[in-house]
Amino acid sequence: MDNKAGIRRHFLEGKTIIVAGGGLSGSAFVVGLRRLWNPAWKSPTIHIYDRDSEEASAQRETYTLSLAGYDATGGLLAMRKLGLLDQTLNKAVSGLDGAGAFKIWGPDWKEHISFRHKPFEGLPASSIRIPRKDVRQVLHDGFGPADAVEWGTKCISAQRLEDGRIRVEVMRGAPGQETITEEECDVLIAADGASSKLRAYLRPDDKLDFAGAVLRGGISRFDGPLPKPLDQDWGFMLSGTGVSCFFSPVDKNSLVWTVGQLEDTQVPPLDLEDAEQVKAVINRGLELGSELQEPFRTIVAHTDPKTTLSINARDKKPFAHEKVDELPVVFIGDSNHAVSPFSGYGANLALADACDLAEQLCKGNSLREAISAYDKLAMPRAMRILKGSRARLTAGHSTGIQYWVFWLMLVVGKFMGWVMGKKMT
């Protein structure tokens, strides 16, 4: 639509957008929309709510994640599109200047395969490890002057009004002292994570699926440098006994370790205030990793009890926004298509979703057109990562002949990557 001066009008001009979730996807969406917005248009008002307190969020996000830079779906490309690549690289703990790579080790720490892809479109690295809290902070530093996260605030329901807008129930306050208010917006971005309150309300049958594995571990802290090769490298140790272990540096004096195993039933939530529960998780990790050689036991012995984790691997398939005209709510990141920790790609999907959604909204002539274009990008990408994650989860915990077939596939894949010039070394 054009105004009398012939300037194209945008369907979101002067509108109100609520973003439920101040994590990676929600924050990156805000940065992307502000960056791509035509200054000739009147800016929308954006409210960003996060259910955690700022302190709880900082404590929960002490682990690192991988941001990929070897294809168009990676988080490093997304951060470059957002104009935040340099700030992101400055926070990397491994993966720059040829130092550090993703490895697969045997139980004796013998390196079997090292993956070092060719960076995509001039990116400076094919993959980095970076603390999640630092990625979030880089994104928040990229907000516009009027943007800020309101902590301790969550969106619990959404309903369409007669005029097409949305009434959102918003809960604020500490447990036992909550207050609920009703707020209105024109578009609601649901970026509230895998256990999305909004998805539970609007799509009650669209739940997480148990992927058949449990992850136990924590963050180990050392007074001095980390044991080699974990001072730079990260990756999986495969035992052939049905147990895998993931290791990654967090900073110069701490690393995260997790032991994974296929299990038939899910474990109950871990109460970090219960010392006996915490001890039982750590001991179970030691038991499962009994075939892994030192420094495995030393690493586990240095676990900070406050960081202990016991996680059920859960995921869910992506879905399209077929009725966005009826209820303008858009689900992005884990709220739409959660992947298990075994994928190692959830943050990349979240950042790619956010960039694509912001771009399509700015380019589109209507909300329906923009979201349709967005779904065509996001759904196949998420489905591909989900299928690959499930396959790797099963293969990585295989035993016997299946274990050796998996190794053969890795070796052949590495060789073919070298032949085709992809530089997997």
CSV table of C-alpha atoms in Angstrom, one decimal:
chain,number,residue,atom,x,y,z
A,1,MET,CA,0.0,0.0,0.0
A,2,ASP,CA,1.3,3.5,-0.9
A,3,ASN,CA,0.5,6.8,0.7
A,4,LYS,CA,-0.3,10.0,-1.1
A,5,ALA,CA,3.4,10.8,-1.4
A,6,GLY,CA,3.9,7.5,-3.3
A,7,ILE,CA,5.9,6.0,-0.5
A,8,ARG,CA,5.1,2.3,0.1
A,9,ARG,CA,3.4,1.7,3.4
A,10,HIS,CA,4.2,-1.4,5.4
A,11,PHE,CA,1.5,-3.6,7.1
A,12,LEU,CA,3.4,-3.4,10.4
A,13,GLU,CA,3.9,0.3,10.5
A,14,GLY,CA,3.0,1.7,13.9
A,15,LYS,CA,1.8,-1.7,15.0
A,16,THR,CA,2.6,-3.5,18.3
A,17,ILE,CA,4.6,-6.7,18.4
A,18,ILE,CA,5.0,-8.8,21.5
A,19,VAL,CA,8.0,-11.2,21.6
A,20,ALA,CA,7.5,-14.0,24.1
A,21,GLY,CA,11.1,-15.0,25.0
A,22,GLY,CA,14.3,-13.0,25.3
A,23,GLY,CA,16.5,-15.9,24.3
A,24,LEU,CA,18.4,-16.4,21.1
A,25,SER,CA,15.5,-16.6,18.6
A,26,GLY,CA,13.4,-13.9,20.2
A,27,SER,CA,16.4,-11.5,20.6
A,28,ALA,CA,17.8,-12.1,17.2
A,29,PHE,CA,14.4,-11.5,15.6
A,30,VAL,CA,14.2,-8.0,17.3
A,31,VAL,CA,17.8,-7.2,16.1
A,32,GLY,CA,17.0,-8.4,12.6
A,33,LEU,CA,13.7,-6.5,12.3
A,34,ARG,CA,15.3,-3.2,13.5
A,35,ARG,CA,18.3,-3.7,11.2
A,36,LEU,CA,16.1,-4.4,8.0
A,37,TRP,CA,13.3,-1.9,8.8
A,38,ASN,CA,13.0,0.9,6.2
A,39,PRO,CA,13.6,4.2,8.1
A,40,ALA,CA,10.9,5.8,5.9
A,41,TRP,CA,8.4,3.6,7.7
A,42,LYS,CA,7.0,4.3,11.2
A,43,SER,CA,8.6,1.7,13.5
A,44,PRO,CA,6.5,-0.9,15.3
A,45,THR,CA,6.5,-1.0,19.1
A,46,ILE,CA,8.2,-4.1,20.4
A,47,HIS,CA,7.7,-5.6,23.9
A,48,ILE,CA,10.1,-8.4,24.8
A,49,TYR,CA,9.2,-10.7,27.7
A,50,ASP,CA,11.2,-13.5,29.3
A,51,ARG,CA,9.9,-15.8,31.9
A,52,ASP,CA,13.2,-16.1,33.8
A,53,SER,CA,14.7,-13.5,36.1
A,54,GLU,CA,17.9,-11.9,34.7
A,55,GLU,CA,19.9,-13.6,37.5
A,56,ALA,CA,18.3,-17.1,36.8
A,57,SER,CA,18.9,-16.7,33.1
A,58,ALA,CA,22.6,-16.0,33.6
A,59,GLN,CA,23.0,-19.0,36.0
A,60,ARG,CA,21.2,-21.3,33.6
A,61,GLU,CA,23.2,-20.4,30.5
A,62,THR,CA,26.7,-21.1,31.7
A,63,TYR,CA,27.3,-23.8,29.1
A,64,THR,CA,28.8,-23.4,25.6
A,65,LEU,CA,27.2,-24.1,22.2
A,66,SER,CA,28.4,-24.5,18.6
A,67,LEU,CA,27.8,-21.9,16.0
A,68,ALA,CA,28.3,-23.3,12.6
A,69,GLY,CA,29.8,-21.4,9.7
A,70,TYR,CA,30.1,-24.1,7.0
A,71,ASP,CA,26.7,-23.6,5.3
A,72,ALA,CA,23.8,-21.3,4.9
A,73,THR,CA,21.9,-22.6,7.9
A,74,GLY,CA,24.7,-21.9,10.4
A,75,GLY,CA,24.6,-19.4,13.3
A,76,LEU,CA,27.7,-17.5,12.2
A,77,LEU,CA,26.1,-16.5,8.9
A,78,ALA,CA,23.0,-15.4,10.8
A,79,MET,CA,25.2,-13.2,13.1
A,80,ARG,CA,26.9,-11.7,10.1
A,81,LYS,CA,23.5,-10.8,8.6
A,82,LEU,CA,22.6,-9.2,11.9
A,83,GLY,CA,25.8,-7.1,11.8
A,84,LEU,CA,27.1,-8.8,15.0
A,85,LEU,CA,29.7,-11.3,13.7
A,86,ASP,CA,32.8,-9.5,15.1
A,87,GLN,CA,31.2,-9.1,18.5
A,88,THR,CA,30.4,-12.9,18.4
A,89,LEU,CA,33.9,-14.0,17.4
A,90,ASN,CA,35.4,-11.9,20.2
A,91,LYS,CA,33.5,-14.2,22.7
A,92,ALA,CA,34.5,-17.5,21.2
A,93,VAL,CA,36.4,-19.9,23.4
A,94,SER,CA,37.5,-22.2,20.6
A,95,GLY,CA,37.4,-22.6,16.8
A,96,LEU,CA,39.2,-19.5,15.6
A,97,ASP,CA,42.5,-19.2,13.7
A,98,GLY,CA,42.7,-22.9,13.1
A,99,ALA,CA,42.8,-23.7,16.8
A,100,GLY,CA,40.4,-26.3,18.0
A,101,ALA,CA,38.0,-28.6,16.0
A,102,PHE,CA,35.2,-31.0,16.5
A,103,LYS,CA,36.7,-34.5,17.2
A,104,ILE,CA,35.5,-38.0,17.7
A,105,TRP,CA,37.6,-40.0,20.1
A,106,GLY,CA,37.7,-43.6,21.2
A,107,PRO,CA,37.4,-44.6,24.9
A,108,ASP,CA,41.2,-44.3,25.1
A,109,TRP,CA,41.2,-40.7,23.8
A,110,LYS,CA,42.7,-41.8,20.6
A,111,GLU,CA,41.5,-39.4,17.9
A,112,HIS,CA,39.6,-41.2,15.1
A,113,ILE,CA,38.2,-38.3,13.1
A,114,SER,CA,38.5,-34.5,13.1
A,115,PHE,CA,36.0,-32.4,11.3
A,116,ARG,CA,37.1,-29.1,9.9
A,117,HIS,CA,34.8,-27.9,7.1
A,118,LYS,CA,35.5,-25.1,4.6
A,119,PRO,CA,33.9,-21.9,5.9
A,120,PHE,CA,30.9,-20.7,4.0
A,121,GLU,CA,31.0,-17.5,1.9
A,122,GLY,CA,34.1,-16.0,3.4
A,123,LEU,CA,33.2,-16.6,7.1
A,124,PRO,CA,36.4,-16.7,9.3
A,125,ALA,CA,35.6,-20.1,10.8
A,126,SER,CA,33.6,-23.2,10.0
A,127,SER,CA,32.5,-23.7,13.7
A,128,ILE,CA,33.2,-22.0,17.0
A,129,ARG,CA,32.3,-22.8,20.7
A,130,ILE,CA,30.9,-19.9,22.6
A,131,PRO,CA,29.1,-19.5,26.0
A,132,ARG,CA,25.3,-19.2,25.4
A,133,LYS,CA,25.1,-16.3,27.8
A,134,ASP,CA,27.6,-14.4,25.6
A,135,VAL,CA,25.6,-14.9,22.5
A,136,ARG,CA,22.5,-13.6,24.2
A,137,GLN,CA,24.4,-10.6,25.5
A,138,VAL,CA,25.8,-9.8,22.0
A,139,LEU,CA,22.2,-9.9,20.7
A,140,HIS,CA,20.9,-7.7,23.5
A,141,ASP,CA,23.7,-5.2,22.9
A,142,GLY,CA,22.4,-5.0,19.3
A,143,PHE,CA,18.9,-3.9,20.3
A,144,GLY,CA,17.5,-0.5,19.3
A,145,PRO,CA,17.3,2.3,21.8
A,146,ALA,CA,13.7,1.5,22.7
A,147,ASP,CA,14.2,-2.2,23.1
A,148,ALA,CA,14.7,-4.0,26.4
A,149,VAL,CA,13.8,-7.4,27.9
A,150,GLU,CA,11.3,-7.3,30.7
A,151,TRP,CA,12.5,-10.2,32.9
A,152,GLY,CA,10.3,-12.4,35.1
A,153,THR,CA,7.4,-12.0,32.7
A,154,LYS,CA,5.7,-14.7,30.7
A,155,CYS,CA,2.9,-15.0,28.1
A,156,ILE,CA,0.5,-17.7,29.1
A,157,SER,CA,-2.4,-17.4,26.6
A,158,ALA,CA,-3.5,-15.6,23.5
A,159,GLN,CA,-6.9,-15.0,22.0
A,160,ARG,CA,-8.1,-13.2,18.8
A,161,LEU,CA,-10.1,-10.1,19.2
A,162,GLU,CA,-13.0,-9.0,16.9
A,163,ASP,CA,-10.7,-6.4,15.3
A,164,GLY,CA,-8.1,-9.0,14.4
A,165,ARG,CA,-5.7,-8.1,17.1
A,166,ILE,CA,-4.5,-10.4,19.9
A,167,ARG,CA,-5.2,-10.3,23.6
A,168,VAL,CA,-2.3,-11.8,25.5
A,169,GLU,CA,-2.4,-12.9,29.2
A,170,VAL,CA,0.9,-11.8,30.8
A,171,MET,CA,2.1,-13.1,34.2
A,172,ARG,CA,4.6,-11.1,36.2
A,173,GLY,CA,6.2,-11.6,39.6
A,174,ALA,CA,8.0,-14.1,41.7
A,175,PRO,CA,6.4,-17.5,42.4
A,176,GLY,CA,3.5,-17.1,44.8
A,177,GLN,CA,3.3,-13.3,44.1
A,178,GLU,CA,2.3,-13.4,40.4
A,179,THR,CA,-0.1,-10.8,38.9
A,180,ILE,CA,-1.8,-11.3,35.5
A,181,THR,CA,-2.6,-8.5,33.1
A,182,GLU,CA,-4.1,-8.5,29.6
A,183,GLU,CA,-2.2,-6.8,26.8
A,184,GLU,CA,-3.0,-6.3,23.2
A,185,CYS,CA,-0.8,-6.6,20.1
A,186,ASP,CA,-1.0,-7.0,16.4
A,187,VAL,CA,1.5,-9.8,16.1
A,188,LEU,CA,2.8,-12.2,18.7
A,189,ILE,CA,6.2,-13.9,18.2
A,190,ALA,CA,6.3,-17.1,20.3
A,191,ALA,CA,10.0,-17.7,21.1
A,192,ASP,CA,9.5,-19.2,24.5
A,193,GLY,CA,11.5,-22.4,24.1
A,194,ALA,CA,10.8,-26.1,23.8
A,195,SER,CA,8.4,-26.1,26.7
A,196,SER,CA,6.5,-23.2,25.2
A,197,LYS,CA,3.5,-22.0,27.3
A,198,LEU,CA,1.9,-20.5,24.2
A,199,ARG,CA,2.2,-23.7,22.2
A,200,ALA,CA,0.7,-25.6,25.1
A,201,TYR,CA,-2.2,-23.2,25.2
A,202,LEU,CA,-2.8,-22.8,21.4
A,203,ARG,CA,-1.7,-26.3,20.2
A,204,PRO,CA,-2.2,-28.6,23.2
A,205,ASP,CA,-1.7,-31.8,21.3
A,206,ASP,CA,1.6,-30.6,19.7
A,207,LYS,CA,3.9,-31.9,22.4
A,208,LEU,CA,7.6,-32.9,22.7
A,209,ASP,CA,8.5,-36.5,21.8
A,210,PHE,CA,11.0,-38.6,23.9
A,211,ALA,CA,13.9,-39.4,21.6
A,212,GLY,CA,14.9,-42.4,23.7
A,213,ALA,CA,18.0,-41.2,25.4
A,214,VAL,CA,19.1,-39.5,28.6
A,215,LEU,CA,21.9,-37.1,29.1
A,216,ARG,CA,23.7,-36.6,32.5
A,217,GLY,CA,26.6,-34.3,33.2
A,218,GLY,CA,27.7,-30.9,34.4
A,219,ILE,CA,30.4,-28.3,34.3
A,220,SER,CA,33.8,-29.2,35.7
A,221,ARG,CA,36.0,-26.4,37.1
A,222,PHE,CA,39.8,-26.5,37.4
A,223,ASP,CA,42.3,-24.3,39.3
A,224,GLY,CA,44.7,-24.5,36.3
A,225,PRO,CA,44.4,-25.2,32.6
A,226,LEU,CA,42.1,-27.8,31.2
A,227,PRO,CA,43.3,-31.4,30.5
A,228,LYS,CA,44.4,-31.8,26.9
A,229,PRO,CA,43.0,-32.1,24.3
A,230,LEU,CA,40.0,-30.3,25.9
A,231,ASP,CA,41.8,-27.0,26.3
A,232,GLN,CA,40.9,-26.4,22.6
A,233,ASP,CA,39.0,-29.3,21.0
A,234,TRP,CA,35.5,-30.4,21.6
A,235,GLY,CA,33.5,-33.4,20.5
A,236,PHE,CA,32.2,-36.9,21.3
A,237,MET,CA,33.8,-40.0,22.8
A,238,LEU,CA,32.2,-43.2,21.5
A,239,SER,CA,32.7,-46.3,23.6
A,240,GLY,CA,31.0,-49.1,21.6
A,241,THR,CA,29.2,-50.1,24.7
A,242,GLY,CA,26.1,-48.0,24.0
A,243,VAL,CA,27.4,-45.0,25.9
A,244,SER,CA,28.7,-41.7,24.4
A,245,CYS,CA,30.3,-38.7,26.1
A,246,PHE,CA,30.4,-35.1,24.9
A,247,PHE,CA,33.2,-32.7,26.1
A,248,SER,CA,33.6,-29.0,25.4
A,249,PRO,CA,35.6,-26.1,26.9
A,250,VAL,CA,33.6,-23.4,28.5
A,251,ASP,CA,36.5,-21.1,29.3
A,252,LYS,CA,40.2,-21.5,30.1
A,253,ASN,CA,39.4,-23.2,33.5
A,254,SER,CA,36.1,-25.0,33.0
A,255,LEU,CA,34.5,-27.6,30.6
A,256,VAL,CA,31.2,-29.3,30.2
A,257,TRP,CA,30.9,-33.0,30.1
A,258,THR,CA,27.8,-35.1,29.4
A,259,VAL,CA,27.3,-38.9,29.3
A,260,GLY,CA,24.5,-40.2,27.0
A,261,GLN,CA,22.7,-43.5,26.9
A,262,LEU,CA,19.6,-44.9,25.2
A,263,GLU,CA,16.9,-45.5,27.8
A,264,ASP,CA,13.3,-46.7,27.6
A,265,THR,CA,11.9,-44.3,30.2
A,266,GLN,CA,12.4,-40.6,31.0
A,267,VAL,CA,14.0,-39.5,34.2
A,268,PRO,CA,12.2,-37.1,36.6
A,269,PRO,CA,13.4,-33.5,36.8
A,270,LEU,CA,16.5,-33.0,38.8
A,271,ASP,CA,16.3,-30.9,42.0
A,272,LEU,CA,19.6,-29.1,42.3
A,273,GLU,CA,18.8,-28.3,46.0
A,274,ASP,CA,18.7,-32.0,46.8
A,275,ALA,CA,22.4,-33.0,47.4
A,276,GLU,CA,21.5,-36.7,47.2
A,277,GLN,CA,19.9,-36.4,43.8
A,278,VAL,CA,22.9,-34.4,42.5
A,279,LYS,CA,25.3,-37.0,43.9
A,280,ALA,CA,23.3,-39.8,42.3
A,281,VAL,CA,23.4,-38.2,38.9
A,282,ILE,CA,27.2,-37.7,39.1
A,283,ASN,CA,27.8,-41.2,40.3
A,284,ARG,CA,25.6,-42.6,37.5
A,285,GLY,CA,27.7,-40.7,35.0
A,286,LEU,CA,30.8,-42.3,36.4
A,287,GLU,CA,29.2,-45.7,36.3
A,288,LEU,CA,28.1,-45.3,32.7
A,289,GLY,CA,31.6,-44.0,31.7
A,290,SER,CA,33.5,-46.8,33.5
A,291,GLU,CA,35.1,-47.9,30.2
A,292,LEU,CA,36.4,-44.4,29.4
A,293,GLN,CA,40.0,-43.7,30.3
A,294,GLU,CA,41.5,-40.8,32.2
A,295,PRO,CA,41.1,-37.9,32.4
A,296,PHE,CA,37.4,-38.8,32.4
A,297,ARG,CA,37.2,-39.7,36.1
A,298,THR,CA,39.2,-36.6,37.0
A,299,ILE,CA,36.9,-34.4,34.9
A,300,VAL,CA,33.8,-35.8,36.6
A,301,ALA,CA,35.5,-35.4,40.1
A,302,HIS,CA,35.8,-31.6,39.4
A,303,THR,CA,32.0,-31.2,38.6
A,304,ASP,CA,30.4,-28.1,40.2
A,305,PRO,CA,27.3,-29.6,41.9
A,306,LYS,CA,25.3,-26.5,41.1
A,307,THR,CA,25.7,-27.2,37.3
A,308,THR,CA,24.7,-30.9,37.4
A,309,LEU,CA,22.2,-31.8,34.7
A,310,SER,CA,20.0,-34.8,33.9
A,311,ILE,CA,18.1,-34.2,30.7
A,312,ASN,CA,15.7,-36.3,28.7
A,313,ALA,CA,16.4,-36.0,24.9
A,314,ARG,CA,13.2,-34.7,23.5
A,315,ASP,CA,12.3,-33.1,20.1
A,316,LYS,CA,9.4,-32.3,17.9
A,317,LYS,CA,8.6,-31.8,14.2
A,318,PRO,CA,8.1,-28.3,12.8
A,319,PHE,CA,4.7,-27.0,11.8
A,320,ALA,CA,3.5,-24.4,9.3
A,321,HIS,CA,1.4,-21.3,10.2
A,322,GLU,CA,-1.6,-22.1,8.1
A,323,LYS,CA,-4.1,-20.0,10.0
A,324,VAL,CA,-2.0,-16.9,10.7
A,325,ASP,CA,-4.7,-14.7,9.2
A,326,GLU,CA,-7.1,-15.9,12.0
A,327,LEU,CA,-4.6,-15.6,14.8
A,328,PRO,CA,-1.3,-13.8,14.0
A,329,VAL,CA,1.0,-15.8,16.2
A,330,VAL,CA,4.3,-17.0,14.8
A,331,PHE,CA,6.3,-19.8,16.5
A,332,ILE,CA,10.1,-19.7,16.0
A,333,GLY,CA,13.1,-21.7,17.3
A,334,ASP,CA,12.5,-24.4,19.8
A,335,SER,CA,8.9,-23.4,20.4
A,336,ASN,CA,8.2,-24.6,16.9
A,337,HIS,CA,10.7,-27.4,16.2
A,338,ALA,CA,12.7,-28.5,19.3
A,339,VAL,CA,15.7,-30.6,18.7
A,340,SER,CA,17.5,-32.7,21.4
A,341,PRO,CA,20.9,-31.7,22.8
A,342,PHE,CA,22.4,-34.6,20.7
A,343,SER,CA,21.8,-32.5,17.5
A,344,GLY,CA,24.2,-29.8,18.5
A,345,TYR,CA,22.3,-27.4,16.2
A,346,GLY,CA,19.4,-25.9,18.1
A,347,ALA,CA,21.0,-22.4,18.5
A,348,ASN,CA,21.8,-22.3,14.8
A,349,LEU,CA,18.2,-23.1,13.9
A,350,ALA,CA,17.0,-20.4,16.3
A,351,LEU,CA,19.2,-17.7,14.8
A,352,ALA,CA,18.4,-18.8,11.2
A,353,ASP,CA,14.7,-18.7,12.0
A,354,ALA,CA,15.0,-15.2,13.5
A,355,CYS,CA,16.9,-13.8,10.6
A,356,ASP,CA,14.5,-15.3,8.0
A,357,LEU,CA,11.4,-14.2,9.8
A,358,ALA,CA,12.6,-10.6,10.1
A,359,GLU,CA,13.7,-10.5,6.5
A,360,GLN,CA,10.4,-11.9,5.2
A,361,LEU,CA,8.3,-9.6,7.3
A,362,CYS,CA,10.2,-6.6,6.0
A,363,LYS,CA,9.9,-7.8,2.4
A,364,GLY,CA,6.4,-9.0,2.4
A,365,ASN,CA,3.3,-7.2,1.3
A,366,SER,CA,1.1,-8.8,4.0
A,367,LEU,CA,1.5,-10.9,7.1
A,368,ARG,CA,0.1,-14.0,5.3
A,369,GLU,CA,2.6,-13.6,2.4
A,370,ALA,CA,5.5,-13.0,4.7
A,371,ILE,CA,4.8,-16.0,7.0
A,372,SER,CA,4.2,-18.3,4.0
A,373,ALA,CA,7.6,-17.4,2.6
A,374,TYR,CA,9.2,-17.9,6.0
A,375,ASP,CA,7.6,-21.4,6.5
A,376,LYS,CA,9.1,-22.5,3.1
A,377,LEU,CA,12.5,-21.7,4.4
A,378,ALA,CA,12.3,-22.8,8.0
A,379,MET,CA,10.3,-26.0,7.9
A,380,PRO,CA,12.6,-28.0,5.5
A,381,ARG,CA,15.6,-26.8,7.4
A,382,ALA,CA,14.3,-27.9,10.7
A,383,MET,CA,13.1,-31.2,9.4
A,384,ARG,CA,16.5,-32.0,7.9
A,385,ILE,CA,18.2,-31.3,11.2
A,386,LEU,CA,15.7,-33.3,13.2
A,387,LYS,CA,16.1,-36.4,11.0
A,388,GLY,CA,19.9,-36.2,11.2
A,389,SER,CA,19.8,-35.7,14.9
A,390,ARG,CA,17.7,-38.9,15.4
A,391,ALA,CA,20.0,-40.9,13.2
A,392,ARG,CA,23.1,-39.7,15.0
A,393,LEU,CA,21.6,-40.4,18.4
A,394,THR,CA,20.9,-44.0,17.5
A,395,ALA,CA,24.2,-44.6,15.7
A,396,GLY,CA,26.3,-42.9,18.4
A,397,HIS,CA,25.0,-45.2,21.0
A,398,SER,CA,25.2,-48.4,18.9
A,399,THR,CA,27.1,-51.6,19.8
A,400,GLY,CA,28.5,-54.5,18.0
A,401,ILE,CA,28.3,-54.6,14.2
A,402,GLN,CA,26.1,-51.4,14.1
A,403,TYR,CA,28.9,-49.6,15.9
A,404,TRP,CA,31.5,-50.6,13.3
A,405,VAL,CA,29.1,-49.8,10.4
A,406,PHE,CA,28.7,-46.3,11.9
A,407,TRP,CA,32.5,-45.8,12.0
A,408,LEU,CA,32.8,-47.0,8.4
A,409,MET,CA,30.2,-44.5,7.3
A,410,LEU,CA,32.1,-41.7,9.1
A,411,VAL,CA,35.4,-42.7,7.5
A,412,VAL,CA,33.8,-42.9,4.0
A,413,GLY,CA,32.0,-39.6,4.5
A,414,LYS,CA,35.2,-37.9,5.6
A,415,PHE,CA,37.0,-39.3,2.5
A,416,MET,CA,34.3,-38.2,0.1
A,417,GLY,CA,34.4,-34.7,1.7
A,418,TRP,CA,38.1,-34.6,1.0
A,419,VAL,CA,37.6,-35.7,-2.6
A,420,MET,CA,34.9,-33.1,-3.2
A,421,GLY,CA,37.1,-30.4,-1.7
A,422,LYS,CA,35.1,-29.7,1.4
A,423,LYS,CA,38.3,-29.9,3.5
A,424,MET,CA,37.1,-32.2,6.3
A,425,THR,CA,40.4,-33.1,8.0
